[in-house]
Structure formats: structure tokens, C-alpha cells
XYZ file of N, CA, C and O in Angstrom:
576
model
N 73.005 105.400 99.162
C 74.442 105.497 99.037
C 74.865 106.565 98.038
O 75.986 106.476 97.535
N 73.897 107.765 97.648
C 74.512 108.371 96.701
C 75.179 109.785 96.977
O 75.164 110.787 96.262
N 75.885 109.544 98.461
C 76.604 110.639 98.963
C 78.189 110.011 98.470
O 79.179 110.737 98.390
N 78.199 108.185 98.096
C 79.318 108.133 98.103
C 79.378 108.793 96.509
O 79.774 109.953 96.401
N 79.158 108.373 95.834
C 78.675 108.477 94.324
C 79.526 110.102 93.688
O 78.748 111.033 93.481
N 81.102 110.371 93.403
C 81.000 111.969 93.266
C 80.551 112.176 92.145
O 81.286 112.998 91.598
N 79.354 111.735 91.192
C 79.654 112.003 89.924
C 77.847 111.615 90.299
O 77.065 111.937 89.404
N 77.452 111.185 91.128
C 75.799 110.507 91.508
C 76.210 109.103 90.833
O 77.170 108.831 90.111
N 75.162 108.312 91.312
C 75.304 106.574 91.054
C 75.697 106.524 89.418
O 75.299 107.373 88.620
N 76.525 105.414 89.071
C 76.412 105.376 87.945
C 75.390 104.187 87.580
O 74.783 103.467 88.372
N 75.351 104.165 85.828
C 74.174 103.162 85.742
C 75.002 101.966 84.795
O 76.161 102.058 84.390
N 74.272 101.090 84.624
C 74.762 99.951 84.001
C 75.086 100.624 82.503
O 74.525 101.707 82.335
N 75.709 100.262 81.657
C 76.246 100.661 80.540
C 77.272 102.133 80.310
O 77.898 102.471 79.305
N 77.165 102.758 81.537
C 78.335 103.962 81.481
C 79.400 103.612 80.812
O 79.445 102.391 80.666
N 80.300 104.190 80.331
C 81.351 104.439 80.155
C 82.424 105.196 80.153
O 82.048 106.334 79.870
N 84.079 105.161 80.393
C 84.565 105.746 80.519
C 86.061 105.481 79.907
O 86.416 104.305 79.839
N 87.143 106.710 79.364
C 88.416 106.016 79.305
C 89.409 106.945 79.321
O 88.931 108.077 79.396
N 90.482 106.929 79.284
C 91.712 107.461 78.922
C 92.762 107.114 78.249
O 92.993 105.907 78.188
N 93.362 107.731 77.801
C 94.993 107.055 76.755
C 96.162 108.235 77.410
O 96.080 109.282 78.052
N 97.365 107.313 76.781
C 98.380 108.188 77.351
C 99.131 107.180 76.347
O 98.803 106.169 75.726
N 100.536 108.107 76.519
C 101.825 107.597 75.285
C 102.185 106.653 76.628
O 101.938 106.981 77.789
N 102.733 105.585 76.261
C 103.954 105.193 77.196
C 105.421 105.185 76.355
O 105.601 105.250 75.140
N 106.443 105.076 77.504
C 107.527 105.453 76.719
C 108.341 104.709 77.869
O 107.822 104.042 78.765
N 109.848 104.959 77.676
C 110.557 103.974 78.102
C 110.935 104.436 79.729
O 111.158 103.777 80.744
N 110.905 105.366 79.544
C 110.851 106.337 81.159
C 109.898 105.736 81.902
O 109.983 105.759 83.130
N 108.933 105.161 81.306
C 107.652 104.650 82.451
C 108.496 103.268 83.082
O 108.692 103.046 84.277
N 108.935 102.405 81.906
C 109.459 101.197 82.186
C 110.785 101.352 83.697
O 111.023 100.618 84.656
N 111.298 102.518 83.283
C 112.181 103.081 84.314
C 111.929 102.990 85.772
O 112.241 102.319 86.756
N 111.120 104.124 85.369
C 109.723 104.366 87.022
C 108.998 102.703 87.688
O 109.023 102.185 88.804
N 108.473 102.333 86.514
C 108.199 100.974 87.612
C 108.931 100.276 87.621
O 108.404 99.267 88.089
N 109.849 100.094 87.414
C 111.004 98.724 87.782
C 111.715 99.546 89.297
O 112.228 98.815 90.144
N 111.679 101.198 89.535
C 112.363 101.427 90.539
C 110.891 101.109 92.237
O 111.057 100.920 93.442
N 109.539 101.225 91.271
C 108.624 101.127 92.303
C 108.744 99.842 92.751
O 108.855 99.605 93.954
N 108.729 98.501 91.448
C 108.521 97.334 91.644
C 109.502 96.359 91.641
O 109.149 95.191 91.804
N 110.870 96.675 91.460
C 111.773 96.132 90.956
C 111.717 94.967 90.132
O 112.410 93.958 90.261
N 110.755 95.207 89.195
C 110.923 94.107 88.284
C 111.769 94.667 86.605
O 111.476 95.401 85.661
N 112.663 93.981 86.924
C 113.989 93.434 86.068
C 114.280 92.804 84.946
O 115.341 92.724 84.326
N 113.084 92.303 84.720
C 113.236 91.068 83.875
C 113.711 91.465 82.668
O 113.109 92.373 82.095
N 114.953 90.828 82.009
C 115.543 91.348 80.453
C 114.432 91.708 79.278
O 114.900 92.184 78.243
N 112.858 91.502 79.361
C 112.412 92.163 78.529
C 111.954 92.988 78.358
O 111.064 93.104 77.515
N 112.229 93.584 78.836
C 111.997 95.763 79.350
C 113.169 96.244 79.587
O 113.310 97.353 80.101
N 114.494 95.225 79.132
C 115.533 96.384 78.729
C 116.623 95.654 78.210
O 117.582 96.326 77.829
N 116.691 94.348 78.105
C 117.951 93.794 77.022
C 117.124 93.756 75.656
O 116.207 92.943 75.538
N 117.442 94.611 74.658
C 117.047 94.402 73.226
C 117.205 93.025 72.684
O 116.664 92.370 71.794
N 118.291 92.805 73.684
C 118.669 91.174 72.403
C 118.051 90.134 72.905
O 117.806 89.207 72.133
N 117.662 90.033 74.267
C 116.839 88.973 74.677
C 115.166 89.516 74.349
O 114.164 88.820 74.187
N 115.304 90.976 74.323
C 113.625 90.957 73.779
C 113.776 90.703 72.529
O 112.659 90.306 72.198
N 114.568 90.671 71.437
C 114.611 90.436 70.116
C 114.333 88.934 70.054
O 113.492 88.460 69.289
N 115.104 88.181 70.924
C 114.938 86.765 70.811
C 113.858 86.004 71.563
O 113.777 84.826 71.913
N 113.048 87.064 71.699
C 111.802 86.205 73.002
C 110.515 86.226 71.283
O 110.622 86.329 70.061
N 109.639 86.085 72.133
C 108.757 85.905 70.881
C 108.070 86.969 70.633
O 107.220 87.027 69.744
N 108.468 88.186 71.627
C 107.826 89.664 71.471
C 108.770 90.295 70.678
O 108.658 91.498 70.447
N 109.974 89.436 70.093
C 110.484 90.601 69.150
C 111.329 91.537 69.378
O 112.458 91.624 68.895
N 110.671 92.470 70.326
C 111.546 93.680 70.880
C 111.004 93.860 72.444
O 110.485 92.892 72.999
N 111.135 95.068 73.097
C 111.392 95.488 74.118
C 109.907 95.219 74.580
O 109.077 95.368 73.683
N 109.452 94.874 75.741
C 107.900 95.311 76.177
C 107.926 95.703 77.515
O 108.727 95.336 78.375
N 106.667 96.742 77.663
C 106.572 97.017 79.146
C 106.302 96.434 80.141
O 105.870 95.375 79.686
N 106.227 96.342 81.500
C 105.507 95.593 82.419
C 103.800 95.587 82.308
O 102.995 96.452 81.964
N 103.698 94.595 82.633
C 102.423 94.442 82.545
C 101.627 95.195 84.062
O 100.453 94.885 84.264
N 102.174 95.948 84.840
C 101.953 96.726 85.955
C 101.674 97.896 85.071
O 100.511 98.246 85.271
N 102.344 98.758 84.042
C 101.800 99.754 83.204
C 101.008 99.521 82.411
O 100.344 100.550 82.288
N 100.654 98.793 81.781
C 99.392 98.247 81.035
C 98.648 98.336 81.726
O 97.697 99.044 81.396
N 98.628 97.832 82.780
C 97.017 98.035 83.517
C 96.681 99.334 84.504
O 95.648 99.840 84.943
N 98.044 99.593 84.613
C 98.010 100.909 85.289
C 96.960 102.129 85.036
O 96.479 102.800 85.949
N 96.731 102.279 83.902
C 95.706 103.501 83.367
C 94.076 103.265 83.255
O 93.186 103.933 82.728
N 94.078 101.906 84.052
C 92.674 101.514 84.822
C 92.427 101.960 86.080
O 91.278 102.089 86.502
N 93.528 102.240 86.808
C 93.828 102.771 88.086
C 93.019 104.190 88.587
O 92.320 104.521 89.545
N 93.795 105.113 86.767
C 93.307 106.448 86.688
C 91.954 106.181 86.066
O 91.231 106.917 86.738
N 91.192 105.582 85.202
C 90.227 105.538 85.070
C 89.236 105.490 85.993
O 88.307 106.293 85.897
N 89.264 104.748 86.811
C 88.218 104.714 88.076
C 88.534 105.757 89.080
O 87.598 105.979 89.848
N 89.479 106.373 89.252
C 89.777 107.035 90.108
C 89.264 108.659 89.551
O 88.534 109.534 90.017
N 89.950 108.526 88.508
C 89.472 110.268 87.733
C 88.430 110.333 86.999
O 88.069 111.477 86.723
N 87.481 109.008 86.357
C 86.148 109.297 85.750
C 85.385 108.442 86.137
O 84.452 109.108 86.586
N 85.103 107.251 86.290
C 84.269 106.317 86.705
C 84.823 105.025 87.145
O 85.680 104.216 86.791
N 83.857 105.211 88.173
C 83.204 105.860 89.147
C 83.806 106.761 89.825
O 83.280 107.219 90.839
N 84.978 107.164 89.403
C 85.604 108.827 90.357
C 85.847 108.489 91.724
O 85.581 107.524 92.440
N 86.561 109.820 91.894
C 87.603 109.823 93.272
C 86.980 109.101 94.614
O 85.814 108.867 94.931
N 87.717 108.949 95.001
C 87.332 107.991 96.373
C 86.738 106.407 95.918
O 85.975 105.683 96.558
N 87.327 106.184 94.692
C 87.074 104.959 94.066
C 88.766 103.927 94.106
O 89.685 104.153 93.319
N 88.805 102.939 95.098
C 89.905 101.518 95.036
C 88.858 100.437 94.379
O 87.651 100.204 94.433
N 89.943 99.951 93.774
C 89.984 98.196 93.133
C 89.539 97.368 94.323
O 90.192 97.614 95.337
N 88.420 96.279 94.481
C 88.585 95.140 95.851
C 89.080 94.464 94.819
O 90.224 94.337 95.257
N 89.102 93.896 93.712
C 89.301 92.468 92.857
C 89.183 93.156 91.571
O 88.378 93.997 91.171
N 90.203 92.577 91.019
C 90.411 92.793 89.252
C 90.965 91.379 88.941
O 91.352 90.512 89.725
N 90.911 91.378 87.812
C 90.828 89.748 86.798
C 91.109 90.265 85.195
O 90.252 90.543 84.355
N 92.502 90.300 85.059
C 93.065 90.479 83.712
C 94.151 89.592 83.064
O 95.312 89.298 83.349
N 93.206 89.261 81.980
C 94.390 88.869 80.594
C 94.949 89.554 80.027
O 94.401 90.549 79.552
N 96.472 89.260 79.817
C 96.884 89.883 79.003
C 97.103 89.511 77.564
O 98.190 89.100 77.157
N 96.277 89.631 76.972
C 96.316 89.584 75.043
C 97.007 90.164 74.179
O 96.334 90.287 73.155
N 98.142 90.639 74.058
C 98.768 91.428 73.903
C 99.939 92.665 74.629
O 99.737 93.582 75.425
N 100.999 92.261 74.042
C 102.219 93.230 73.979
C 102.429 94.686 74.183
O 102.941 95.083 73.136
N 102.281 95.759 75.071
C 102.475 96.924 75.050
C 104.143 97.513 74.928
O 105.060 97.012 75.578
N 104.220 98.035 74.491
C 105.738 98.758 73.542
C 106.049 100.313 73.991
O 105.100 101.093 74.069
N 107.240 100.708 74.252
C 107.767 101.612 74.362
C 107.063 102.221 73.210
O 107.108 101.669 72.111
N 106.247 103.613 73.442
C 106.399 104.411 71.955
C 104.564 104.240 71.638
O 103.926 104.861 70.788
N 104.035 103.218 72.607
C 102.276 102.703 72.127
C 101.396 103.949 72.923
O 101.541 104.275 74.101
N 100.571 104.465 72.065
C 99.851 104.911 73.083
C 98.305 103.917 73.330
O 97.659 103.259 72.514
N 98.073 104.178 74.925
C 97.265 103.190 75.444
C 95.900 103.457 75.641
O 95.790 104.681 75.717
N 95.051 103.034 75.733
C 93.335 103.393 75.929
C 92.650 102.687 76.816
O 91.855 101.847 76.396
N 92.822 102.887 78.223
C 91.864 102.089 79.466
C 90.307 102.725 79.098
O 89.914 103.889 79.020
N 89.656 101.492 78.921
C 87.944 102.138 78.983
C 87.406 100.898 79.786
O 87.649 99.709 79.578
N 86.348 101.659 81.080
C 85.268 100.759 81.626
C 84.374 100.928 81.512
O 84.018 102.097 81.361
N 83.427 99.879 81.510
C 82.132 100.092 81.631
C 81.447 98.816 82.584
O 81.634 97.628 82.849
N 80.298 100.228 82.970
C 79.682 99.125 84.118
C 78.821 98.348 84.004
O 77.831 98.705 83.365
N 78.860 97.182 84.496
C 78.264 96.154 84.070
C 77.084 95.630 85.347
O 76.026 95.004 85.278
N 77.858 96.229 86.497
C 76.507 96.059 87.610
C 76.815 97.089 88.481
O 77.949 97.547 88.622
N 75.504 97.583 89.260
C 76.007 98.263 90.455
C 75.007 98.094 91.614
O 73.792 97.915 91.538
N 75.662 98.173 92.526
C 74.557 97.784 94.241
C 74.220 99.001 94.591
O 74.660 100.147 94.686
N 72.938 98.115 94.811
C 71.893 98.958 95.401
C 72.535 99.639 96.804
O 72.787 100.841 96.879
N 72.711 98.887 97.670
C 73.270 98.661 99.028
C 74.547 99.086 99.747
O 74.903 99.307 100.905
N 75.152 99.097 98.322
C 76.615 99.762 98.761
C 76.832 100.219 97.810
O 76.050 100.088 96.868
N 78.475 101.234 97.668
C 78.712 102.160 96.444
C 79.452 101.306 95.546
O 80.227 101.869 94.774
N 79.351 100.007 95.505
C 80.155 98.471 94.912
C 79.613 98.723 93.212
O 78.388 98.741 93.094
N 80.271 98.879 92.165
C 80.348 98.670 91.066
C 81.242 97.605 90.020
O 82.466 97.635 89.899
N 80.323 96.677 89.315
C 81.298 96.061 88.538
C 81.459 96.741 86.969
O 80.582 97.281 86.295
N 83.011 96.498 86.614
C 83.412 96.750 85.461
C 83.884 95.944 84.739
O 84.805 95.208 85.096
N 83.204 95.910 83.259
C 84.354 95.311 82.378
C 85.369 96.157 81.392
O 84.974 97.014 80.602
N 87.120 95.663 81.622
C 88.187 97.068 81.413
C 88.620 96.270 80.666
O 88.596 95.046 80.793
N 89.078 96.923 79.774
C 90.164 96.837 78.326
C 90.742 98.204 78.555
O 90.303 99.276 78.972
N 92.188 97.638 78.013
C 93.284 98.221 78.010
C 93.645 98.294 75.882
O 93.848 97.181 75.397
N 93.681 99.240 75.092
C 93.768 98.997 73.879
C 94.976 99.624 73.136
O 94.893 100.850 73.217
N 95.698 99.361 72.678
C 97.082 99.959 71.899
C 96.229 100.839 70.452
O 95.224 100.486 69.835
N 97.099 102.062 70.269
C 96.573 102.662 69.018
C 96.571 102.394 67.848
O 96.171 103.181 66.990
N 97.130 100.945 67.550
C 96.710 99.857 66.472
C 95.444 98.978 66.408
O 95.137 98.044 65.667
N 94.710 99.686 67.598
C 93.487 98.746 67.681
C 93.523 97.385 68.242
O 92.550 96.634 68.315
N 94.628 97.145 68.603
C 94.798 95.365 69.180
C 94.676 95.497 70.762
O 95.527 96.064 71.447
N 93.587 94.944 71.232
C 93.055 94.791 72.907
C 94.565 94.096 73.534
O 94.825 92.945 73.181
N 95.412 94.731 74.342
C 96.208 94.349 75.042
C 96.014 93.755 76.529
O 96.859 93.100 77.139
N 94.815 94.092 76.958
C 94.246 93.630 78.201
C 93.015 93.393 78.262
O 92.410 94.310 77.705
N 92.042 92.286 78.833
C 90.677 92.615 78.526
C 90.458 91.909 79.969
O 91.443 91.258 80.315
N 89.141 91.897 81.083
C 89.340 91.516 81.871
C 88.204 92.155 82.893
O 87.633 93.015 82.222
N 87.759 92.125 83.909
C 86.692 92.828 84.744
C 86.910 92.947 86.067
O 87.713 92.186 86.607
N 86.281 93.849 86.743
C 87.194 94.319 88.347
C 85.763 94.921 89.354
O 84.750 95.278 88.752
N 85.807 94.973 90.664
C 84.933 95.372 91.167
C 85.354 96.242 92.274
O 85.889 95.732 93.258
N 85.155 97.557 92.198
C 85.335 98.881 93.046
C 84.288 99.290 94.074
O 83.063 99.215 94.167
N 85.261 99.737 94.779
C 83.960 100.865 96.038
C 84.687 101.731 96.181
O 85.890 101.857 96.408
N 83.534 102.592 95.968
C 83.404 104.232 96.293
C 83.369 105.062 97.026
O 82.343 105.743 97.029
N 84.305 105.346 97.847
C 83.804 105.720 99.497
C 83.724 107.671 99.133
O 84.434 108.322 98.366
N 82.567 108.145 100.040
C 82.435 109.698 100.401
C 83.704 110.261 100.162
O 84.515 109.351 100.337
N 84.172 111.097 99.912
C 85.277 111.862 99.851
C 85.215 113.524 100.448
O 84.623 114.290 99.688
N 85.708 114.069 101.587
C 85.510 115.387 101.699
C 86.501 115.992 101.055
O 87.596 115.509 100.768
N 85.962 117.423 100.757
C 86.832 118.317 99.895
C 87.943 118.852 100.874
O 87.791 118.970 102.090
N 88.867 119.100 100.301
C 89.650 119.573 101.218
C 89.860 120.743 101.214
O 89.294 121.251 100.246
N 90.714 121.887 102.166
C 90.467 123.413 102.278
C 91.216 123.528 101.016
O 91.396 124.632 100.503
């Protein structure tokens, strides 16, 4: 299977990650993808009075930059989610920047099937997501 592989098979203990700022424009963007609404991603006073204090993002952007992780480094392009399994431990904030890292924890012989365990981490060091997911890798041709 290591035609599916664009990077060749990976091995157990790889790793990989990315960060990005989020900001309130994101909260924007997915409430128009997902329409989720809910007053704590944009009434201050009900996020003031919830137990988060202030404003928080969807939890669809929090995990979102696991998406690009598998897709843009490991296991790379022509890489979908079959099953992911996440807690959320924490609050992500307008203004946080975020840190998706996986690492693999198994991979088949038999197929281009890899498991990961993904954390999602705020630049205070506090794990906002922690949780594990299992991908396949399909061939990808280049395009002209």
C-alpha cells in the first residue's frame, strides 16, 4: 500500500502539527457554514455569565486544524477522518493561537488505515482537545 502513502508509510511514533491565531472572523465563517448560534460566540454578556467568562469559539474550530494536519502533513493529502473521538478540556478564545499535533499510534499493514492520537493546545499550554481518530489515505494523482 505504499503508493497510497504521499510522504511513504508512516511509522508508529511520527509526528506532526500546526498552529494558527484564531480570531473572531473564524467564529463568523463557521456559524455561516454551520449555523451554529449559540450566545456564546457572540453575546458578551451571556458569555460573561456562563462559566467561560467571556466569548468562546465553536468547538468545530478547535478541532478544525486536525483536519489540516492530516491532510497537509500526516499522513498527507488524500488523507479523510473514518472516526474521531474528542474531548473537549478546555475553552478556545477569540485572540488564542492553536496547536493541532498527531501522532501515530498504529498503522495497517493491509490498508493505508492509520491511527492517531490528536491534541488540540492553546499558547498557554492548556490541552483544549485531547482525543484519537483513524484515517485512510487514498493514492492521489497530480494534477496538470
Amino acid at each position: 500500500m505504499s503508493s497510497s502513502w504521499p510522504h511513504g508509510a508512516p511509522a508508529v511514533g511520527d509526528t506532526a502539527e500546526l498552529s494558527r491565531r484564531v480570531t473572531a472572523r473564524d467564529i463568523e465563517l463557521f456559524t455561516e457554514i454551520s449555523g451554529d448560534r449559540n450566545p456564546l460566540h457572540y453575546d458578551p454578556d451571556a458569555a460573561a455569565a456562563s462559566r467561560f467568562g467571556e466569548i468562546v469559539v465553536q468547538g468545530g474550530i478547535t478541532s478544525a486544524i486536525l483536519n489540516a494536519v492530516v491532510a497537509e502533513e500526516l499522513p498527507g493529502p488524500g488523507t479523510v477522518f473514518l472516526n474521531t473521538h474528542f474531548d473537549f478540556t478546555a475553552p478556545v478564545r477569540p485572540g488564542d493561537t492553536i496547536t493541532g499535533r498527531v501522532e501515530v499510534t498504529e498503522v495497517r499493514s493491509d490498508k493505508p488505515i492509520t491511527k492517531l492520537a490528536v491534541t488540540v493546545t492553546r499558547d498557554d499550554g492548556t490541552v483544549a482537545l485531547s482525543g484519537n481518530a483513524v484515517c485512510y489515505t487514498m493514492a492521489m494523482k497530480r494534477g496538470s
